[in-house]
Coordinates of C-alpha atoms and ligand atoms in Angstrom, one line a residue:
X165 CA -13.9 -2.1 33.1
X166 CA -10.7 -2.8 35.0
X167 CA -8.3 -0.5 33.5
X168 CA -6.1 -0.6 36.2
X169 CA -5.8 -4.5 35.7
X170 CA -5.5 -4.1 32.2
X171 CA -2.7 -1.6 32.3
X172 CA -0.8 -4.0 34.8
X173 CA -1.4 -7.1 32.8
X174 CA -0.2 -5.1 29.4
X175 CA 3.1 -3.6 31.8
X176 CA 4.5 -7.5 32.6
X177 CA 3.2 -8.3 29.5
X178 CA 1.1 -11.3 31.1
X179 CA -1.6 -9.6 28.5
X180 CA -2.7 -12.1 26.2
X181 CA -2.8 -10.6 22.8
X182 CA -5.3 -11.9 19.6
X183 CA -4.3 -10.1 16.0
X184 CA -7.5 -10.9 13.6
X185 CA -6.1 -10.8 10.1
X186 CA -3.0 -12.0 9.2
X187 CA -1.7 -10.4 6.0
X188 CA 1.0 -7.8 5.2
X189 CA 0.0 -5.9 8.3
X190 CA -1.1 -8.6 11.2
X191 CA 1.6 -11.3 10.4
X192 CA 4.2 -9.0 11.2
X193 CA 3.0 -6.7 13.8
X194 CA 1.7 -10.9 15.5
X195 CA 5.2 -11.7 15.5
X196 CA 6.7 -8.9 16.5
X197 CA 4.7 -8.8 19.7
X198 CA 5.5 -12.3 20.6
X199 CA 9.3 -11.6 20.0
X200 CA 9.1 -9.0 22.9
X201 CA 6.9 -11.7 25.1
X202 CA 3.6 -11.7 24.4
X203 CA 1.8 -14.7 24.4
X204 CA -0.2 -14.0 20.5
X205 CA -2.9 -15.5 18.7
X206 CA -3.6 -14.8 15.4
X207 CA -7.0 -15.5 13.5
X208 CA -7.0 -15.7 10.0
X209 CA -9.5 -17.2 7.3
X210 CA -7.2 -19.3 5.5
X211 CA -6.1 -22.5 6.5
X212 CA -3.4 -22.7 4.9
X213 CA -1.8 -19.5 5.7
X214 CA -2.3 -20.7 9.4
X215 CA -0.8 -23.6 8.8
X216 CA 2.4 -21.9 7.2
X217 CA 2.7 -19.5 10.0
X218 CA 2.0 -22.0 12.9
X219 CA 5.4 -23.9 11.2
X220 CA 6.8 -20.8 11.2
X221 CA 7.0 -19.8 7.8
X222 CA 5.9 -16.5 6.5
X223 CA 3.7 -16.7 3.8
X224 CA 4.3 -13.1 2.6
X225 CA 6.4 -13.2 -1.0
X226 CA 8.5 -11.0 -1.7
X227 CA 11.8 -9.2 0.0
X228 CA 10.9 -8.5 3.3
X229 CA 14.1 -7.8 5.6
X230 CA 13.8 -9.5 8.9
X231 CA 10.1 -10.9 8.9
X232 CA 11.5 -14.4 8.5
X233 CA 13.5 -14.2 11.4
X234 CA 10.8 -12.7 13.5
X235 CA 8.3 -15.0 12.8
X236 CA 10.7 -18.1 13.1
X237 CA 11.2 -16.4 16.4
X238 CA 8.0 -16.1 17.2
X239 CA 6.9 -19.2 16.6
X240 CA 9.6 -21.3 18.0
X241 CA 9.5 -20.0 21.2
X242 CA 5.6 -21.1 21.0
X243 CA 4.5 -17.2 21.6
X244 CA 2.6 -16.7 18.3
X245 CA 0.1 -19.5 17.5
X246 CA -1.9 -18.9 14.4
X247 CA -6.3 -20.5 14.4
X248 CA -8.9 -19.8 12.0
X249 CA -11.2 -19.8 14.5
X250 CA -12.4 -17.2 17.2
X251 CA -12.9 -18.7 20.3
X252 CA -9.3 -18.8 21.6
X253 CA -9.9 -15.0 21.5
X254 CA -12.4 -15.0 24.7
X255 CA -8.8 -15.6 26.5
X256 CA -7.0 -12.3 25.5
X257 CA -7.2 -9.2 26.9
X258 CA -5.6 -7.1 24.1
X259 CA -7.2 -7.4 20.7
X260 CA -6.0 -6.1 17.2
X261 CA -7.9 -6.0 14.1
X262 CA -6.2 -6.1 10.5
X263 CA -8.2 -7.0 7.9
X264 CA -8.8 -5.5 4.7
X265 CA -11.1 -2.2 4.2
X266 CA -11.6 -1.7 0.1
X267 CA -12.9 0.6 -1.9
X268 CA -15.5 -1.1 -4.6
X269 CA -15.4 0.5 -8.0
X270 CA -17.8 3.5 -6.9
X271 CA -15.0 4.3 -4.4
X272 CA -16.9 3.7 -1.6
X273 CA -15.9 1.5 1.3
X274 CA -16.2 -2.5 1.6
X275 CA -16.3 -3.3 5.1
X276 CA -17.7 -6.8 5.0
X277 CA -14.5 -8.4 6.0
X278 CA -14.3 -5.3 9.0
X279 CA -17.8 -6.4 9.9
X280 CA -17.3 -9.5 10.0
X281 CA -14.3 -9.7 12.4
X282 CA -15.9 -7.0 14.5
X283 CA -19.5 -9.5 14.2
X284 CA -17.5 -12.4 15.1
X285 CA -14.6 -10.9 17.5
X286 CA -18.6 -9.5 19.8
X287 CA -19.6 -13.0 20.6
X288 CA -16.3 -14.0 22.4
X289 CA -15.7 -10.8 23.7
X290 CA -14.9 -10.5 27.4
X291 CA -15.4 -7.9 30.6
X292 CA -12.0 -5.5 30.5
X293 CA -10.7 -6.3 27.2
X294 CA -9.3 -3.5 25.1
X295 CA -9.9 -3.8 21.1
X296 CA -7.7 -1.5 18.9
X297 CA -8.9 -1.1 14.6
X298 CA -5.5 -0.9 13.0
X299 CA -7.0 -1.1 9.6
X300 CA -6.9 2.0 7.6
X301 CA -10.9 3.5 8.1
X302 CA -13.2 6.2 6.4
X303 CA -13.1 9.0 9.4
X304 CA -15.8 8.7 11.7
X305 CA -16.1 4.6 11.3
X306 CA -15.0 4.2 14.8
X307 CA -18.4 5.8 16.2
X308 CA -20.0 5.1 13.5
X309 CA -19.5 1.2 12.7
X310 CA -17.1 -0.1 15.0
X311 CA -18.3 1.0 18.6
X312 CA -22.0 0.6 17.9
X313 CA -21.1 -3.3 16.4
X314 CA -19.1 -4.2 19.5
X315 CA -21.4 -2.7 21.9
X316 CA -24.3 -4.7 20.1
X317 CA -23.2 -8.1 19.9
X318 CA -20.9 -8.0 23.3
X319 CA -23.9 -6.4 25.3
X320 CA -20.8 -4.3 26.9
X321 CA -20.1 -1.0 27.4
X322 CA -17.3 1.1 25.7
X323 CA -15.1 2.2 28.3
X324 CA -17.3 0.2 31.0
X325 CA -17.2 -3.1 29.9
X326 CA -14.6 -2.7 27.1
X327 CA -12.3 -0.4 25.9
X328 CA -11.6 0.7 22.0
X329 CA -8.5 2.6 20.1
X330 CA -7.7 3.3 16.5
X331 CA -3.7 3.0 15.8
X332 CA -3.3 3.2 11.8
X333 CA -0.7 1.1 10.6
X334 CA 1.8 2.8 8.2
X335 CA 3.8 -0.5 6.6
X336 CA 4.9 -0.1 3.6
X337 CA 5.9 -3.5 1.3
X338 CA 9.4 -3.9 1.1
X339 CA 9.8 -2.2 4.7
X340 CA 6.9 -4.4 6.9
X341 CA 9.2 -4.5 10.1
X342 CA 11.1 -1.4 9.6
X343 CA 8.2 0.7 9.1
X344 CA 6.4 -1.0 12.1
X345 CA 9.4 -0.5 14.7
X346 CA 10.6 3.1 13.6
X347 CA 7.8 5.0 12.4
X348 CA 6.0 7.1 14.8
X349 CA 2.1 5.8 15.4
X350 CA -1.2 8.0 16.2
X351 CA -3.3 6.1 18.8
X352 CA -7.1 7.1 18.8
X353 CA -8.1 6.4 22.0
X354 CA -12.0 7.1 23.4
X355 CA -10.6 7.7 27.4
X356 CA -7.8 8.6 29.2
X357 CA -7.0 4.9 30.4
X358 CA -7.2 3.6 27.2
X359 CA -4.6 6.1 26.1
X360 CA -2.1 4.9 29.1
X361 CA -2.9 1.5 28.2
X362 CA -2.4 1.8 24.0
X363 CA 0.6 3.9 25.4
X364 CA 2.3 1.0 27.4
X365 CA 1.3 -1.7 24.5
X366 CA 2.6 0.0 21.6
X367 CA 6.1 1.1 23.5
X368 CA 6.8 -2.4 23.5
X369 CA 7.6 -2.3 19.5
X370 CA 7.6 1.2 18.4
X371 CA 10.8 2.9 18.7
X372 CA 9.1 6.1 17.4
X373 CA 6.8 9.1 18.7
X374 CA 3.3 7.7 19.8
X375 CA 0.9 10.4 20.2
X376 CA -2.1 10.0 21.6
X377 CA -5.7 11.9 19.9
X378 CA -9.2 10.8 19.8
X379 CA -10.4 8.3 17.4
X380 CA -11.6 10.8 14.8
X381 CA -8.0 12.5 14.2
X382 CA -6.4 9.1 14.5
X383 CA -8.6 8.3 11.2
X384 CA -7.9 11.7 9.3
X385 CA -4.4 11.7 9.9
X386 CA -3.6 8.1 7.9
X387 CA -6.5 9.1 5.1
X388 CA -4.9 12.5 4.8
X389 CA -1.2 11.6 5.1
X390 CA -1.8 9.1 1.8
X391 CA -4.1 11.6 0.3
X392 CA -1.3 14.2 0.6
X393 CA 0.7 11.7 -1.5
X394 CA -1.6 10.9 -3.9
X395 CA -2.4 15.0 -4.5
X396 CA 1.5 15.6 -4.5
X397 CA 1.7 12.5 -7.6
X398 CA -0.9 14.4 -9.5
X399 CA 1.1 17.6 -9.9
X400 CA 3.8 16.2 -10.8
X401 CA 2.0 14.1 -13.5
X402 CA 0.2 17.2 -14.6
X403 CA 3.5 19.1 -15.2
X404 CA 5.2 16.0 -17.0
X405 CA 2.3 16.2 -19.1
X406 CA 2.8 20.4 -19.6
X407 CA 6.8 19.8 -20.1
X408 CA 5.4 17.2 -23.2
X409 CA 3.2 19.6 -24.9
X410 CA 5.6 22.6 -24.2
X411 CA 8.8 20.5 -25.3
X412 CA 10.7 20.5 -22.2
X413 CA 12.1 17.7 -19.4
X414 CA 10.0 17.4 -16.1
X415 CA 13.1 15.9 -15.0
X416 CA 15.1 18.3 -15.4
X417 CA 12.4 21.2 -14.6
X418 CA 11.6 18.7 -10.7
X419 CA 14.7 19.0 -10.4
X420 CA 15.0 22.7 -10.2
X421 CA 12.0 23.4 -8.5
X422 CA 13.0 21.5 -5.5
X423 CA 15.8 23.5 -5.5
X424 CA 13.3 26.3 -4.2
X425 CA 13.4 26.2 -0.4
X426 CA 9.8 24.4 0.8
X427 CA 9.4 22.4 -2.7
X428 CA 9.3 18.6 -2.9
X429 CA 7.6 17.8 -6.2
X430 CA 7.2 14.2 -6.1
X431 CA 8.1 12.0 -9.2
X432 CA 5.6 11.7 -12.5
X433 CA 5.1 8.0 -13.4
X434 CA 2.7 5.9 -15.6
X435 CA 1.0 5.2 -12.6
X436 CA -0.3 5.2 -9.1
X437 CA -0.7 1.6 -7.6
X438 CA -0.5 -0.4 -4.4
X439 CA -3.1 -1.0 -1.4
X440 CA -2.8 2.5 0.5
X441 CA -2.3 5.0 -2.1
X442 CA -5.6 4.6 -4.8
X443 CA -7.7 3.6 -2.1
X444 CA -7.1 5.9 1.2
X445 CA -8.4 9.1 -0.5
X446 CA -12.0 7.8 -1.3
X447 CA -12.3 6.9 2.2
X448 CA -11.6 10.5 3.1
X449 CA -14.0 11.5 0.8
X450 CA -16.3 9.0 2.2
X451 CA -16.3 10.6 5.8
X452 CA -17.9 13.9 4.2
X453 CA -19.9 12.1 1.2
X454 CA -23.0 12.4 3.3
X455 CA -22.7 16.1 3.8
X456 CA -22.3 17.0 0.3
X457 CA -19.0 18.8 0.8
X458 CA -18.0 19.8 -2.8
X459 CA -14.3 18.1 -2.5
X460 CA -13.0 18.9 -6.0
X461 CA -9.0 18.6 -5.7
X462 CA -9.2 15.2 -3.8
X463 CA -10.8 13.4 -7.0
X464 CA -9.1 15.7 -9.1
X465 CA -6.2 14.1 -8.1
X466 CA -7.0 10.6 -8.5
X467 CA -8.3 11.4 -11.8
X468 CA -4.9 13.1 -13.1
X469 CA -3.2 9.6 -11.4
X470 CA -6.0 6.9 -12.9
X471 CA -5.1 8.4 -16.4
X472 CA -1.3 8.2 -16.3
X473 CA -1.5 4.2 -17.4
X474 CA -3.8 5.4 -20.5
X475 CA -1.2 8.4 -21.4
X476 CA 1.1 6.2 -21.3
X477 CA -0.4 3.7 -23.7
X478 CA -1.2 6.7 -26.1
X479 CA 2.6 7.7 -26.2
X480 CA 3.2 3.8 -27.6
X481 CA 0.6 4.7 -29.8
X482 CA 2.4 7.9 -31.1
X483 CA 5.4 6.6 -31.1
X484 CA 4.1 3.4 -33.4
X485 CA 3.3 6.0 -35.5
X486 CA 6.2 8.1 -35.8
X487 CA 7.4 4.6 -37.1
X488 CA 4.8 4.3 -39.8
X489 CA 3.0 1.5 -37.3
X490 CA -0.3 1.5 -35.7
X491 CA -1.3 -0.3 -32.4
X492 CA -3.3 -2.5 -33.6
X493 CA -1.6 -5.8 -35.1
X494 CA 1.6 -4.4 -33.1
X495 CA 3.3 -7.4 -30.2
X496 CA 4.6 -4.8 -27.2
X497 CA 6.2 -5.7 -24.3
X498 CA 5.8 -4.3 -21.1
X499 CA 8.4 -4.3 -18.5
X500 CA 7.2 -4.3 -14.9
X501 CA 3.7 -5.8 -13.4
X502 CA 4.3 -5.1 -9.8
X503 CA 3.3 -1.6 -8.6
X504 CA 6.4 -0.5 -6.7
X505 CA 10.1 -1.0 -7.8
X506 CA 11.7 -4.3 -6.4
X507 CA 8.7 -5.3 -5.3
X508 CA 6.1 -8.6 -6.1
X509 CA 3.0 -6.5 -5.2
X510 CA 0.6 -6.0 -7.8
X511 CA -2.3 -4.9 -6.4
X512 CA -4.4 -2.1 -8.3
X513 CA -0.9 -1.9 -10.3
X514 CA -1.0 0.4 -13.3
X515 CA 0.3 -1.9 -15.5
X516 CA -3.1 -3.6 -15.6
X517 CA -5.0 -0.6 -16.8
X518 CA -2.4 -0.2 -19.3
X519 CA -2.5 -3.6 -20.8
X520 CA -5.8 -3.0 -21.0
X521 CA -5.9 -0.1 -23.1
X522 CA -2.8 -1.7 -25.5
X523 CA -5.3 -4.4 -26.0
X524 CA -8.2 -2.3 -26.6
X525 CA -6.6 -1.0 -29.7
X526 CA -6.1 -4.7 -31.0
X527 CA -2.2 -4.6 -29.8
X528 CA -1.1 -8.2 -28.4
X529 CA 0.4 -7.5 -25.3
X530 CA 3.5 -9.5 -23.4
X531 CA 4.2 -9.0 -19.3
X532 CA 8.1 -9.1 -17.9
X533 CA 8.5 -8.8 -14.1
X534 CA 11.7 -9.9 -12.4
X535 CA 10.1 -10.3 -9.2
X536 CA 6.3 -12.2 -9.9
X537 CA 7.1 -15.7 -10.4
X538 CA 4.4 -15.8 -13.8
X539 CA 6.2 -13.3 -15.6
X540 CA 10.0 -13.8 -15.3
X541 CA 12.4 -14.2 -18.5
X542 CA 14.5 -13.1 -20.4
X543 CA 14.0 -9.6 -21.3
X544 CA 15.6 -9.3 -24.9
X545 CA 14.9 -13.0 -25.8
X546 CA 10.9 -11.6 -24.9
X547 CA 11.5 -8.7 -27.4
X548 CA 11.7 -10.7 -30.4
X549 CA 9.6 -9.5 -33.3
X550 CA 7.9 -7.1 -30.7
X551 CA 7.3 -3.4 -32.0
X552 CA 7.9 -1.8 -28.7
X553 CA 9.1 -1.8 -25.1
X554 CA 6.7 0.2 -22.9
X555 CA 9.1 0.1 -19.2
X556 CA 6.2 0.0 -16.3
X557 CA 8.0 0.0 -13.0
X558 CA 11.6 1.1 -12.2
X559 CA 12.6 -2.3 -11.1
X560 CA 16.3 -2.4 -10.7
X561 CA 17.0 -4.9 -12.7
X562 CA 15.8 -2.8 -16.0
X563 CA 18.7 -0.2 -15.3
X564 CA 21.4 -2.7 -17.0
X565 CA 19.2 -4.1 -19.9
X566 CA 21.2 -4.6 -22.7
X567 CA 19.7 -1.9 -25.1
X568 CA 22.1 -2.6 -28.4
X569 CA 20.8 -6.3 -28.2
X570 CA 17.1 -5.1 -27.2
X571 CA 17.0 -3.6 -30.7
X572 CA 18.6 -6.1 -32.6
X573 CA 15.4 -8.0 -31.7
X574 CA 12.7 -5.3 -32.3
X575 CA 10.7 -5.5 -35.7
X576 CA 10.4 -1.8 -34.4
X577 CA 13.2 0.0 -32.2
X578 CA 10.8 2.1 -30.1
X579 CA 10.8 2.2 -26.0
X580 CA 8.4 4.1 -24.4
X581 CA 9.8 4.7 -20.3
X582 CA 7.1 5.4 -18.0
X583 CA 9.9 5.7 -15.0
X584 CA 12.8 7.9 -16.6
X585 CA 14.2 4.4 -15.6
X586 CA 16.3 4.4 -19.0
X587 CA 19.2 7.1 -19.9
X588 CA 17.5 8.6 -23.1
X589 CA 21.5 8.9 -24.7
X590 CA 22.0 5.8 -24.3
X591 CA 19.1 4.3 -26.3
X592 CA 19.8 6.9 -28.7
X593 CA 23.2 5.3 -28.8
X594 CA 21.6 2.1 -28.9
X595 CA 19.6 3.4 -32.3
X596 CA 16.4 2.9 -30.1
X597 CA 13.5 5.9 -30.6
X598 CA 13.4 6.6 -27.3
X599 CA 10.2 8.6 -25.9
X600 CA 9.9 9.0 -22.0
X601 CA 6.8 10.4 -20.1
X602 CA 7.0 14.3 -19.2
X603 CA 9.8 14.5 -21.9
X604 CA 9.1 15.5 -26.0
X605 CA 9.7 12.5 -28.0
X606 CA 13.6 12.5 -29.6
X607 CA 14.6 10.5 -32.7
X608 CA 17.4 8.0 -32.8
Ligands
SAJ58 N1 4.5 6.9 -7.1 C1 4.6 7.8 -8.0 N2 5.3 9.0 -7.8 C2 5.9 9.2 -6.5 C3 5.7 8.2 -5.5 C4 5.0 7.1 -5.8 O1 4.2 7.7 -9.2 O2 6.5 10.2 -6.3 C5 3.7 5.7 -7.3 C6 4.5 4.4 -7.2 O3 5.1 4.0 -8.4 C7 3.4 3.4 -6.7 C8 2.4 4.3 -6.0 O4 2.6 5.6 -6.4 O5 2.7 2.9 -7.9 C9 2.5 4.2 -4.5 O6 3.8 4.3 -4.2 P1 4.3 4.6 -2.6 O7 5.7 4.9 -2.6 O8 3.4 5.5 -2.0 O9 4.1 3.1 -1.9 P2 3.0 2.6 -1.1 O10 1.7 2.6 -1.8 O11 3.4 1.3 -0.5 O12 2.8 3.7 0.1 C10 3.1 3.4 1.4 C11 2.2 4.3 2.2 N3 2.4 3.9 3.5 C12 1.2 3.7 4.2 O13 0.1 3.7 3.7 C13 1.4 3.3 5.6 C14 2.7 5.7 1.9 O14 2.0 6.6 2.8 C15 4.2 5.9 2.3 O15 4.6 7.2 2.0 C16 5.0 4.9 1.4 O16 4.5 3.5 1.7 C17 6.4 5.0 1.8 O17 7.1 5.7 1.1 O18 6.7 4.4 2.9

């Protein structure tokens, strides 16, 4: 292993870089390597995506400040070349992998697509090259799965023959390029040199803390940092569900506790979606599944957060009710498919589960999302004849719905807010009977 070389090469930045997947995390972090020099080539499965990115177009949806101009970058000054192929990777010396790591519906982890690159990424793999996972990893899959693949189908060495790091990514959608330049990033290296050399790579785009672990913390901090979230979500949703019963605002009583010095009580919803979020804790659990820990708040947790869609379909139901309705025969609307506010991410998005559970009980069930091309419209032209509005996602573009005319079209005047989105006087104004999550139900 010639570290020394390496380290040099990655310095003048005469390393050749390969980035194997190209989605939400490899596009970017690809093309933001080749606008500081690099010469990048990224590997992905579909043609077509390589096709888009090798003319320079990004084909991420979705409002993402400054990846087009990076990649346009990138790609016009012939740094960032896209190939669904591998063998152009024998020439690099720097090697990231992105690709997806799921969780099936057991919640445990699918790494056919990690095995894969790792199966494939062996065969061309040369003397001195140093491979860093950034995919998001059960802890203990570096020793476990990705060293002992490597080492078999390379017939190299770690830290003889090649070198191997784990740097999590933390992107977020909505904030690809921020996040990637200004957050700081853990880099689970397996030697000293590989340290130094993730060290002077990562410098070259992070403008952030990089602090340098083994591989094993590098994994637990990213499970445990999204696990952290997911736990915080789930109190929260558990006192919104308290404040119902007991007939006062979560709002209201959030508000106040994080007045208390040390408190940050995250905000309730009608769900907990996205890529990181639902998935990240199960492959925490994962790393301890064999030992039979007892873990008992982790799916706690996830259990309090895969309800909140349901909960949120049974306060449509009381409300139909109230109303002398019943879910079944009833046309709702739901406002917001995406999982995140002013985004066009739907991925395990809540609004699924909770269109699923309308329908369940016979209701017919209409989707509104200003920013996924299939379900944009008109919002109170969609309302007509429905018997209720059930507001998903906290899109800002449902903070200026016309509410007077939203129940001039209802057969029934009843919206249900998932996302305290909606100022409860004001649909009272509007005559609307207005019920919110974590808040009793008030009459119009
Ligand atoms: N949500 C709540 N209550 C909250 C916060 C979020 O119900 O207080 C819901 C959201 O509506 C969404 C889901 O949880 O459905 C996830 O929201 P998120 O804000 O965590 O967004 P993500 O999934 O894109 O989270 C990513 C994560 N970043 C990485 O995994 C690298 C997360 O760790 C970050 O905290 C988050 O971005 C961010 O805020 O940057």
């Amino acid at each position: 292993m010639q570290f020394q070389i390496l380290q040099q090469k990655i310095e003048s930045k005469q390393a050749r870089l390969g980035v194997i997947g190209l989605g939400y995390v490899g596009l970017p972090v690809a093309a933001l390597f080749a606008r500081t020099g690099f010469d990048v080539l990224g590997i992905d499965l579909k043609a077509d995506r390589v096709a888009q990115i090798n003319a320079g177009q990004s084909p991420i949806e979705g409002d993402e400040p400054g990846l087009a101009e990076v990649l346009a970058e990138a790609a016009a000054s012939g740094r960032l070349r896209a190939a669904t192929g591998y063998e152009g990777l024998r020439d690099c010396d720097v090697i990231l992998i992105d690709v997806e790591t799921p969780v099936d519906e057991a919640n445990i982890p699918q790494y056919a697509a990690l095995r894969s690159a790792l199966n494939s990424l062996a065969v061309v793999l040369k003397e001195s090259t140093l491979v860093i996972v950034e995919s998001t990893i059960a802890p203990g899959t570096m020793a476990n799965l990705v060293c002992p693949t490597l080492e078999a189908g390379s017939n190299l060495r770690l830290n003889r023959g090649f070198a191997l790091g784990n740097c999590p990514e933390r992107v977020m959608p909505g904030r690809l390029i921020r996040n990637l330049t200004t957050l700081s990033r853990v880099l689970g290296a397996a030697s000293p040199e590989t340290a130094a050399a993730m060290q002077a790579l990562y410098r070259n785009v992070v403008q952030a803390e990089l602090d340098s672990t083994d591989w094993i913390t590098a994994e637990l901090v990213k499970t445990v940092e999204n696990t952290y979230r997911d736990v915080q979500i789930a109190f929260a949703n558990e006192v919104a569900l308290i404040c119902e019963q007991v007939g006062a605002d979560v709002w209201a009583v959030r508000e106040l506790v994080n007045k208390s010095p040390y408190r940050a009580m995250h905000l309730p919803g009608a769900g907990v979606g996205g890529h990181c979020i639902p998935k990240d804790p199960w492959l925490l659990a994962y790393s301890v599944q064999a030992n039979n820990l007892p873990l008992r708040l982790i799916p706690a947790a996830r259990a309090v957060n895969d309800t909140m869609p349901l909960h949120t379909a049974a306060l449509t139901a009381q409300a139909l009710q109230s109303q002398g309705g019943t879910l079944s025969g009833a046309r709702i609307l739901v406002l917001g498919v995406a999982y995140l506010p002013n985004s066009d991410d739907t991925r395990n998005s809540p609004t699924t589960a909770l269109a699923a559970a309308l329908r369940s009980q016979g209701a017919e069930v209409l989707l509104h999302d200003p920013f996924v091309s299939e379900y944009q419209g008109d919002v109170v032209a969609l309302a007509e004849g429905c018997d209720a509005v059930v507001l998903m996602v906290a899109h800002q573009n449902y903070a200026a719905l016309d509410l007077p005319a939203l129940r001039e079209r209802l057969r029934r005047p009843i919206l249900v807010d998932g996302r305290a989105a909606i100022d409860p006087l004001a649909a009272q104004q509007a005559g609307l009977y207005y019920t919110r999550l974590g808040l009793a139900a008030s009459h119009s």
